Amino acid sequence: MTEKKKRSDARYKIAWLPGDGIGVEVLEAAKMVLDKLQLNAEYIHGDIGWEFWCQEGDAFPGRTINLLKSVDAAMFGAITSKPVKAAEAELIPSLKGKGLTYRSPIVRMRQLFDLYICLRPCKGYSGNSLNYKENIDLVVFRENTEDLYAGVEFNPVPLELAVTLAKLSKPFSVFKDLAGDQYAISTKINTRKGSERIIRAAFDFAKKFGRKKVTVVHKANVVRATDGLFLEIAKEVAKDFPGIQMDDANIDAMCMWLLKNPFNYDVLVAPNLYGDIISDLCAQMVGGLGFGCSGNIGEKLAVFEPTHGSAPKYAGQYKVNPIATILAAKMMLDWLGEKSKAEVLEKAVARVIKEGKVRTYDMGGSSKTLEMAQIIAAHL
Ligand code: IPM
Ligand code: MG
């Protein structure tokens, strides 16, 4: 499922969602490269982000949802995600009296379109002085729709929930005596279906691309119900892939071992939150967030984005590294079945990194976002 079926009539429809802050700048850079590659595509702008929440109480407006229903793929920049409570929303004039809270639109998008695979390749390009070690090549499969991101949360906790919990299990009766505003509950929900499909996607990928090992990341020794289920399913799925080795590790130990010996690992698969954490760690090992790219992939739609956020403090300066987003565009080309364009693009990125003449600030240089895009385009 990491590739869409190729259309023969291909003039692709691609939703273009810059979002907030530097999202706008890195997407402009990716567009320069896609234009140079002459991808036969129509790019359709979609409104998304903080600005739209402030103006209309919805960071992911219905018109953008409709747009996503009609496209082959989407490129997404970044969005400012802040934990805003209803009381703070009251201070924004256009939202006064609406009782709104802010939920991350990218998380909503992943759930609404069932983009259940978060694919995050973390490959070190030779000669990048930011590489933790040379030749790291890890691939993270992060479950993208459930787990602690399910959005089932209580703060304050309603009394009826405390009463129900007390009925279910004796130790839970302590909550009945706590005022609802003295604790909060965020639920971790992992389904059999959700776990199985991401684990299967990781194994399918390993098989297709000749990868040797899939490591299942969890915390099943403590979080027994949900992570226990995830691990149990992984063991079942692994039986269908006799040529691929499976091992597993607790998330804490995984972080340590990844740093100690990244070459022991290959494909990693994890529930949503652990996948979020290890994908930042793996991105750092190959140069940092300026190099981390993501695909949010479902059966019908895939949305590609850099792993980094909207970096408000750099907004408007055109100084951040666009390589993460350009590599996300490369992932999109792969997904569309445009193999040769994807390959050419990756080679150009690799050459520019190796030459080291154009470097953005994170790479120790002073080149601007669009200069990086220009030099990559010039190598195509
Ligand atoms: C990511 C980001 C998002 C996440 C945020 C921006 C909601 O950290 O894509 O990894 O937690 O999934
Ligand atoms: Mg993250």
mmCIF file of N, CA and C in Angstrom, residues 270-343:
data_model
loop_
_atom_site.group_PDB
_atom_site.id
_atom_site.type_symbol
_atom_site.label_atom_id
_atom_site.label_comp_id
_atom_site.label_asym_id
_atom_site.label_seq_id
_atom_site.Cartn_x
_atom_site.Cartn_y
_atom_site.Cartn_z
ATOM 1 N N ALA A 270 5.602 0.782 14.808
ATOM 2 C CA ALA A 270 5.211 1.180 16.157
ATOM 3 C C ALA A 270 3.804 1.766 16.177
ATOM 4 N N PRO A 271 3.144 1.668 17.342
ATOM 5 C CA PRO A 271 1.886 2.409 17.513
ATOM 6 C C PRO A 271 2.156 3.907 17.406
ATOM 7 N N ASN A 272 1.096 4.666 17.247
ATOM 8 C CA ASN A 272 1.184 6.084 16.888
ATOM 9 C C ASN A 272 2.189 6.912 17.708
ATOM 10 N N LEU A 273 2.039 6.959 19.013
ATOM 11 C CA LEU A 273 2.898 7.869 19.788
ATOM 12 C C LEU A 273 4.363 7.428 19.794
ATOM 13 N N TYR A 274 4.616 6.149 19.960
ATOM 14 C CA TYR A 274 6.023 5.704 19.943
ATOM 15 C C TYR A 274 6.634 5.958 18.562
ATOM 16 N N GLY A 275 5.791 5.818 17.531
ATOM 17 C CA GLY A 275 6.267 6.073 16.159
ATOM 18 C C GLY A 275 6.600 7.548 15.975
ATOM 19 N N ASP A 276 5.805 8.407 16.587
ATOM 20 C CA ASP A 276 6.069 9.850 16.547
ATOM 21 C C ASP A 276 7.441 10.117 17.175
ATOM 22 N N ILE A 277 7.690 9.486 18.297
ATOM 23 C CA ILE A 277 8.937 9.728 19.033
ATOM 24 C C ILE A 277 10.146 9.163 18.275
ATOM 25 N N ILE A 278 10.078 7.911 17.895
ATOM 26 C CA ILE A 278 11.275 7.348 17.247
ATOM 27 C C ILE A 278 11.520 7.944 15.862
ATOM 28 N N SER A 279 10.472 8.444 15.220
ATOM 29 C CA SER A 279 10.742 9.014 13.893
ATOM 30 C C SER A 279 11.511 10.334 14.021
ATOM 31 N N ASP A 280 11.301 11.083 15.087
ATOM 32 C CA ASP A 280 12.143 12.276 15.307
ATOM 33 C C ASP A 280 13.576 11.848 15.625
ATOM 34 N N LEU A 281 13.714 10.826 16.426
ATOM 35 C CA LEU A 281 15.057 10.350 16.770
ATOM 36 C C LEU A 281 15.807 9.877 15.514
ATOM 37 N N CYS A 282 15.105 9.102 14.702
ATOM 38 C CA CYS A 282 15.746 8.594 13.476
ATOM 39 C C CYS A 282 16.056 9.734 12.514
ATOM 40 N N ALA A 283 15.162 10.731 12.433
ATOM 41 C CA ALA A 283 15.416 11.881 11.549
ATOM 42 C C ALA A 283 16.682 12.608 12.009
ATOM 43 N N GLN A 284 16.849 12.726 13.315
ATOM 44 C CA GLN A 284 18.028 13.417 13.830
ATOM 45 C C GLN A 284 19.308 12.669 13.439
ATOM 46 N N MET A 285 19.223 11.361 13.361
ATOM 47 C CA MET A 285 20.427 10.590 13.023
ATOM 48 C C MET A 285 20.847 10.779 11.561
ATOM 49 N N VAL A 286 19.926 11.278 10.739
ATOM 50 C CA VAL A 286 20.284 11.493 9.329
ATOM 51 C C VAL A 286 20.275 12.983 8.973
ATOM 52 N N GLY A 287 20.503 13.815 9.973
ATOM 53 C CA GLY A 287 20.686 15.233 9.683
ATOM 54 C C GLY A 287 19.695 16.169 10.341
ATOM 55 N N GLY A 288 18.696 15.618 11.010
ATOM 56 C CA GLY A 288 17.749 16.480 11.710
ATOM 57 C C GLY A 288 16.466 16.665 10.922
ATOM 58 N N LEU A 289 15.608 17.521 11.447
ATOM 59 C CA LEU A 289 14.272 17.643 10.860
ATOM 60 C C LEU A 289 14.303 18.249 9.457
ATOM 61 N N GLY A 290 15.408 18.846 9.093
ATOM 62 C CA GLY A 290 15.552 19.354 7.726
ATOM 63 C C GLY A 290 15.630 18.236 6.693
ATOM 64 N N PHE A 291 15.707 16.997 7.171
ATOM 65 C CA PHE A 291 15.845 15.857 6.253
ATOM 66 C C PHE A 291 14.756 14.800 6.446
ATOM 67 N N GLY A 292 13.868 15.016 7.414
ATOM 68 C CA GLY A 292 12.856 13.991 7.734
ATOM 69 C C GLY A 292 11.598 14.192 6.906
ATOM 70 N N CYS A 293 11.234 13.191 6.106
ATOM 71 C CA CYS A 293 10.042 13.307 5.262
ATOM 72 C C CYS A 293 9.025 12.230 5.639
ATOM 73 N N SER A 294 7.766 12.511 5.314
ATOM 74 C CA SER A 294 6.672 11.626 5.724
ATOM 75 C C SER A 294 5.672 11.412 4.620
ATOM 76 N N GLY A 295 5.102 10.218 4.607
ATOM 77 C CA GLY A 295 3.922 9.978 3.791
ATOM 78 C C GLY A 295 2.819 9.484 4.700
ATOM 79 N N ASN A 296 1.655 10.130 4.627
ATOM 80 C CA ASN A 296 0.462 9.659 5.349
ATOM 81 C C ASN A 296 -0.382 8.943 4.310
ATOM 82 N N ILE A 297 -0.451 7.635 4.414
ATOM 83 C CA ILE A 297 -0.950 6.860 3.279
ATOM 84 C C ILE A 297 -2.164 6.012 3.653
ATOM 85 N N GLY A 298 -3.208 6.137 2.844
ATOM 86 C CA GLY A 298 -4.401 5.311 3.032
ATOM 87 C C GLY A 298 -4.682 4.527 1.771
ATOM 88 N N GLU A 299 -5.879 3.936 1.702
ATOM 89 C CA GLU A 299 -6.218 3.136 0.520
ATOM 90 C C GLU A 299 -6.485 4.034 -0.687
ATOM 91 N N LYS A 300 -7.059 5.236 -0.435
ATOM 92 C CA LYS A 300 -7.468 6.078 -1.558
ATOM 93 C C LYS A 300 -6.608 7.314 -1.724
ATOM 94 N N LEU A 301 -6.086 7.808 -0.634
ATOM 95 C CA LEU A 301 -5.388 9.101 -0.665
ATOM 96 C C LEU A 301 -4.070 8.982 0.080
ATOM 97 N N ALA A 302 -3.106 9.793 -0.338
ATOM 98 C CA ALA A 302 -1.862 9.893 0.419
ATOM 99 C C ALA A 302 -1.458 11.362 0.488
ATOM 100 N N VAL A 303 -1.008 11.766 1.648
ATOM 101 C CA VAL A 303 -0.629 13.159 1.889
ATOM 102 C C VAL A 303 0.833 13.177 2.343
ATOM 103 N N PHE A 304 1.636 13.949 1.629
ATOM 104 C CA PHE A 304 3.083 13.947 1.901
ATOM 105 C C PHE A 304 3.491 15.253 2.562
ATOM 106 N N GLU A 305 4.387 15.150 3.523
ATOM 107 C CA GLU A 305 4.754 16.337 4.301
ATOM 108 C C GLU A 305 6.151 16.181 4.886
ATOM 109 N N PRO A 306 6.791 17.312 5.220
ATOM 110 C CA PRO A 306 8.028 17.195 6.002
ATOM 111 C C PRO A 306 7.636 16.799 7.427
ATOM 112 N N THR A 307 8.523 16.138 8.145
ATOM 113 C CA THR A 307 8.198 15.723 9.514
ATOM 114 C C THR A 307 8.210 16.922 10.475
ATOM 115 N N HIS A 308 8.904 17.994 10.095
ATOM 116 C CA HIS A 308 8.999 19.131 11.009
ATOM 117 C C HIS A 308 7.709 19.944 11.070
ATOM 118 N N GLY A 309 7.686 20.873 12.034
ATOM 119 C CA GLY A 309 6.507 21.713 12.220
ATOM 120 C C GLY A 309 6.618 23.028 11.463
ATOM 121 N N SER A 310 5.825 24.015 11.904
ATOM 122 C CA SER A 310 5.714 25.260 11.137
ATOM 123 C C SER A 310 6.753 26.309 11.551
ATOM 124 N N ALA A 311 7.555 26.006 12.564
ATOM 125 C CA ALA A 311 8.653 26.875 13.026
ATOM 126 C C ALA A 311 8.319 28.362 12.962
ATOM 127 N N PRO A 312 7.325 28.817 13.726
ATOM 128 C CA PRO A 312 6.888 30.223 13.619
ATOM 129 C C PRO A 312 8.037 31.225 13.743
ATOM 130 N N LYS A 313 9.064 30.878 14.518
ATOM 131 C CA LYS A 313 10.124 31.888 14.712
ATOM 132 C C LYS A 313 10.947 32.135 13.426
ATOM 133 N N TYR A 314 10.897 31.205 12.486
ATOM 134 C CA TYR A 314 11.621 31.405 11.225
ATOM 135 C C TYR A 314 10.711 31.850 10.079
ATOM 136 N N ALA A 315 9.408 31.950 10.368
ATOM 137 C CA ALA A 315 8.457 32.247 9.286
ATOM 138 C C ALA A 315 8.807 33.557 8.585
ATOM 139 N N GLY A 316 8.716 33.537 7.279
ATOM 140 C CA GLY A 316 8.949 34.751 6.497
ATOM 141 C C GLY A 316 10.413 34.988 6.163
ATOM 142 N N GLN A 317 11.295 34.193 6.721
ATOM 143 C CA GLN A 317 12.732 34.444 6.496
ATOM 144 C C GLN A 317 13.320 33.621 5.344
ATOM 145 N N TYR A 318 12.602 32.650 4.873
ATOM 146 C CA TYR A 318 13.091 31.779 3.792
ATOM 147 C C TYR A 318 14.492 31.254 4.095
ATOM 148 N N LYS A 319 14.668 30.753 5.318
ATOM 149 C CA LYS A 319 15.999 30.253 5.670
ATOM 150 C C LYS A 319 16.021 28.757 5.986
ATOM 151 N N VAL A 320 14.841 28.147 6.184
ATOM 152 C CA VAL A 320 14.875 26.737 6.595
ATOM 153 C C VAL A 320 15.197 25.824 5.410
ATOM 154 N N ASN A 321 15.635 24.655 5.774
ATOM 155 C CA ASN A 321 16.053 23.656 4.789
ATOM 156 C C ASN A 321 14.821 23.015 4.127
ATOM 157 N N PRO A 322 14.694 23.112 2.819
ATOM 158 C CA PRO A 322 13.520 22.524 2.164
ATOM 159 C C PRO A 322 13.708 21.050 1.780
ATOM 160 N N ILE A 323 14.880 20.486 2.113
ATOM 161 C CA ILE A 323 15.154 19.114 1.635
ATOM 162 C C ILE A 323 14.113 18.123 2.150
ATOM 163 N N ALA A 324 13.678 18.267 3.404
ATOM 164 C CA ALA A 324 12.662 17.343 3.939
ATOM 165 C C ALA A 324 11.420 17.352 3.044
ATOM 166 N N THR A 325 11.004 18.541 2.647
ATOM 167 C CA THR A 325 9.788 18.653 1.826
ATOM 168 C C THR A 325 10.050 18.151 0.403
ATOM 169 N N ILE A 326 11.243 18.409 -0.096
ATOM 170 C CA ILE A 326 11.586 17.936 -1.443
ATOM 171 C C ILE A 326 11.647 16.399 -1.437
ATOM 172 N N LEU A 327 12.137 15.830 -0.350
ATOM 173 C CA LEU A 327 12.127 14.360 -0.248
ATOM 174 C C LEU A 327 10.692 13.833 -0.075
ATOM 175 N N ALA A 328 9.835 14.641 0.557
ATOM 176 C CA ALA A 328 8.416 14.245 0.653
ATOM 177 C C ALA A 328 7.810 14.232 -0.756
ATOM 178 N N ALA A 329 8.207 15.206 -1.582
ATOM 179 C CA ALA A 329 7.724 15.237 -2.974
ATOM 180 C C ALA A 329 8.229 14.003 -3.725
ATOM 181 N N LYS A 330 9.435 13.590 -3.405
ATOM 182 C CA LYS A 330 9.998 12.368 -4.012
ATOM 183 C C LYS A 330 9.152 11.148 -3.602
ATOM 184 N N MET A 331 8.750 11.119 -2.338
ATOM 185 C CA MET A 331 7.888 10.027 -1.889
ATOM 186 C C MET A 331 6.556 10.039 -2.643
ATOM 187 N N MET A 332 6.053 11.254 -2.885
ATOM 188 C CA MET A 332 4.791 11.359 -3.626
ATOM 189 C C MET A 332 4.958 10.808 -5.036
ATOM 190 N N LEU A 333 6.081 11.121 -5.666
ATOM 191 C CA LEU A 333 6.328 10.618 -7.028
ATOM 192 C C LEU A 333 6.357 9.092 -7.018
ATOM 193 N N ASP A 334 7.006 8.520 -6.016
ATOM 194 C CA ASP A 334 7.030 7.063 -5.888
ATOM 195 C C ASP A 334 5.617 6.519 -5.772
ATOM 196 N N TRP A 335 4.841 7.175 -4.937
ATOM 197 C CA TRP A 335 3.484 6.687 -4.682
ATOM 198 C C TRP A 335 2.603 6.779 -5.920
ATOM 199 N N LEU A 336 2.855 7.821 -6.723
ATOM 200 C CA LEU A 336 2.081 7.976 -7.959
ATOM 201 C C LEU A 336 2.546 6.994 -9.040
ATOM 202 N N GLY A 337 3.647 6.308 -8.760
ATOM 203 C CA GLY A 337 4.182 5.368 -9.758
ATOM 204 C C GLY A 337 5.164 6.032 -10.711
ATOM 205 N N GLU A 338 5.558 7.274 -10.427
ATOM 206 C CA GLU A 338 6.499 8.024 -11.280
ATOM 207 C C GLU A 338 7.937 7.694 -10.845
ATOM 208 N N LYS A 339 8.304 6.441 -11.043
ATOM 209 C CA LYS A 339 9.574 5.936 -10.511
ATOM 210 C C LYS A 339 10.797 6.686 -11.029
ATOM 211 N N SER A 340 10.824 6.932 -12.344
ATOM 212 C CA SER A 340 12.071 7.504 -12.857
ATOM 213 C C SER A 340 12.239 8.939 -12.375
ATOM 214 N N LYS A 341 11.139 9.691 -12.291
ATOM 215 C CA LYS A 341 11.235 11.065 -11.772
ATOM 216 C C LYS A 341 11.680 11.035 -10.307
ATOM 217 N N ALA A 342 11.138 10.094 -9.560
ATOM 218 C CA ALA A 342 11.510 9.985 -8.135
ATOM 219 C C ALA A 342 13.005 9.706 -8.003
ATOM 220 N N GLU A 343 13.475 8.822 -8.839
ATOM 221 C CA GLU A 343 14.894 8.435 -8.780
ATOM 222 C C GLU A 343 15.819 9.612 -9.132
#
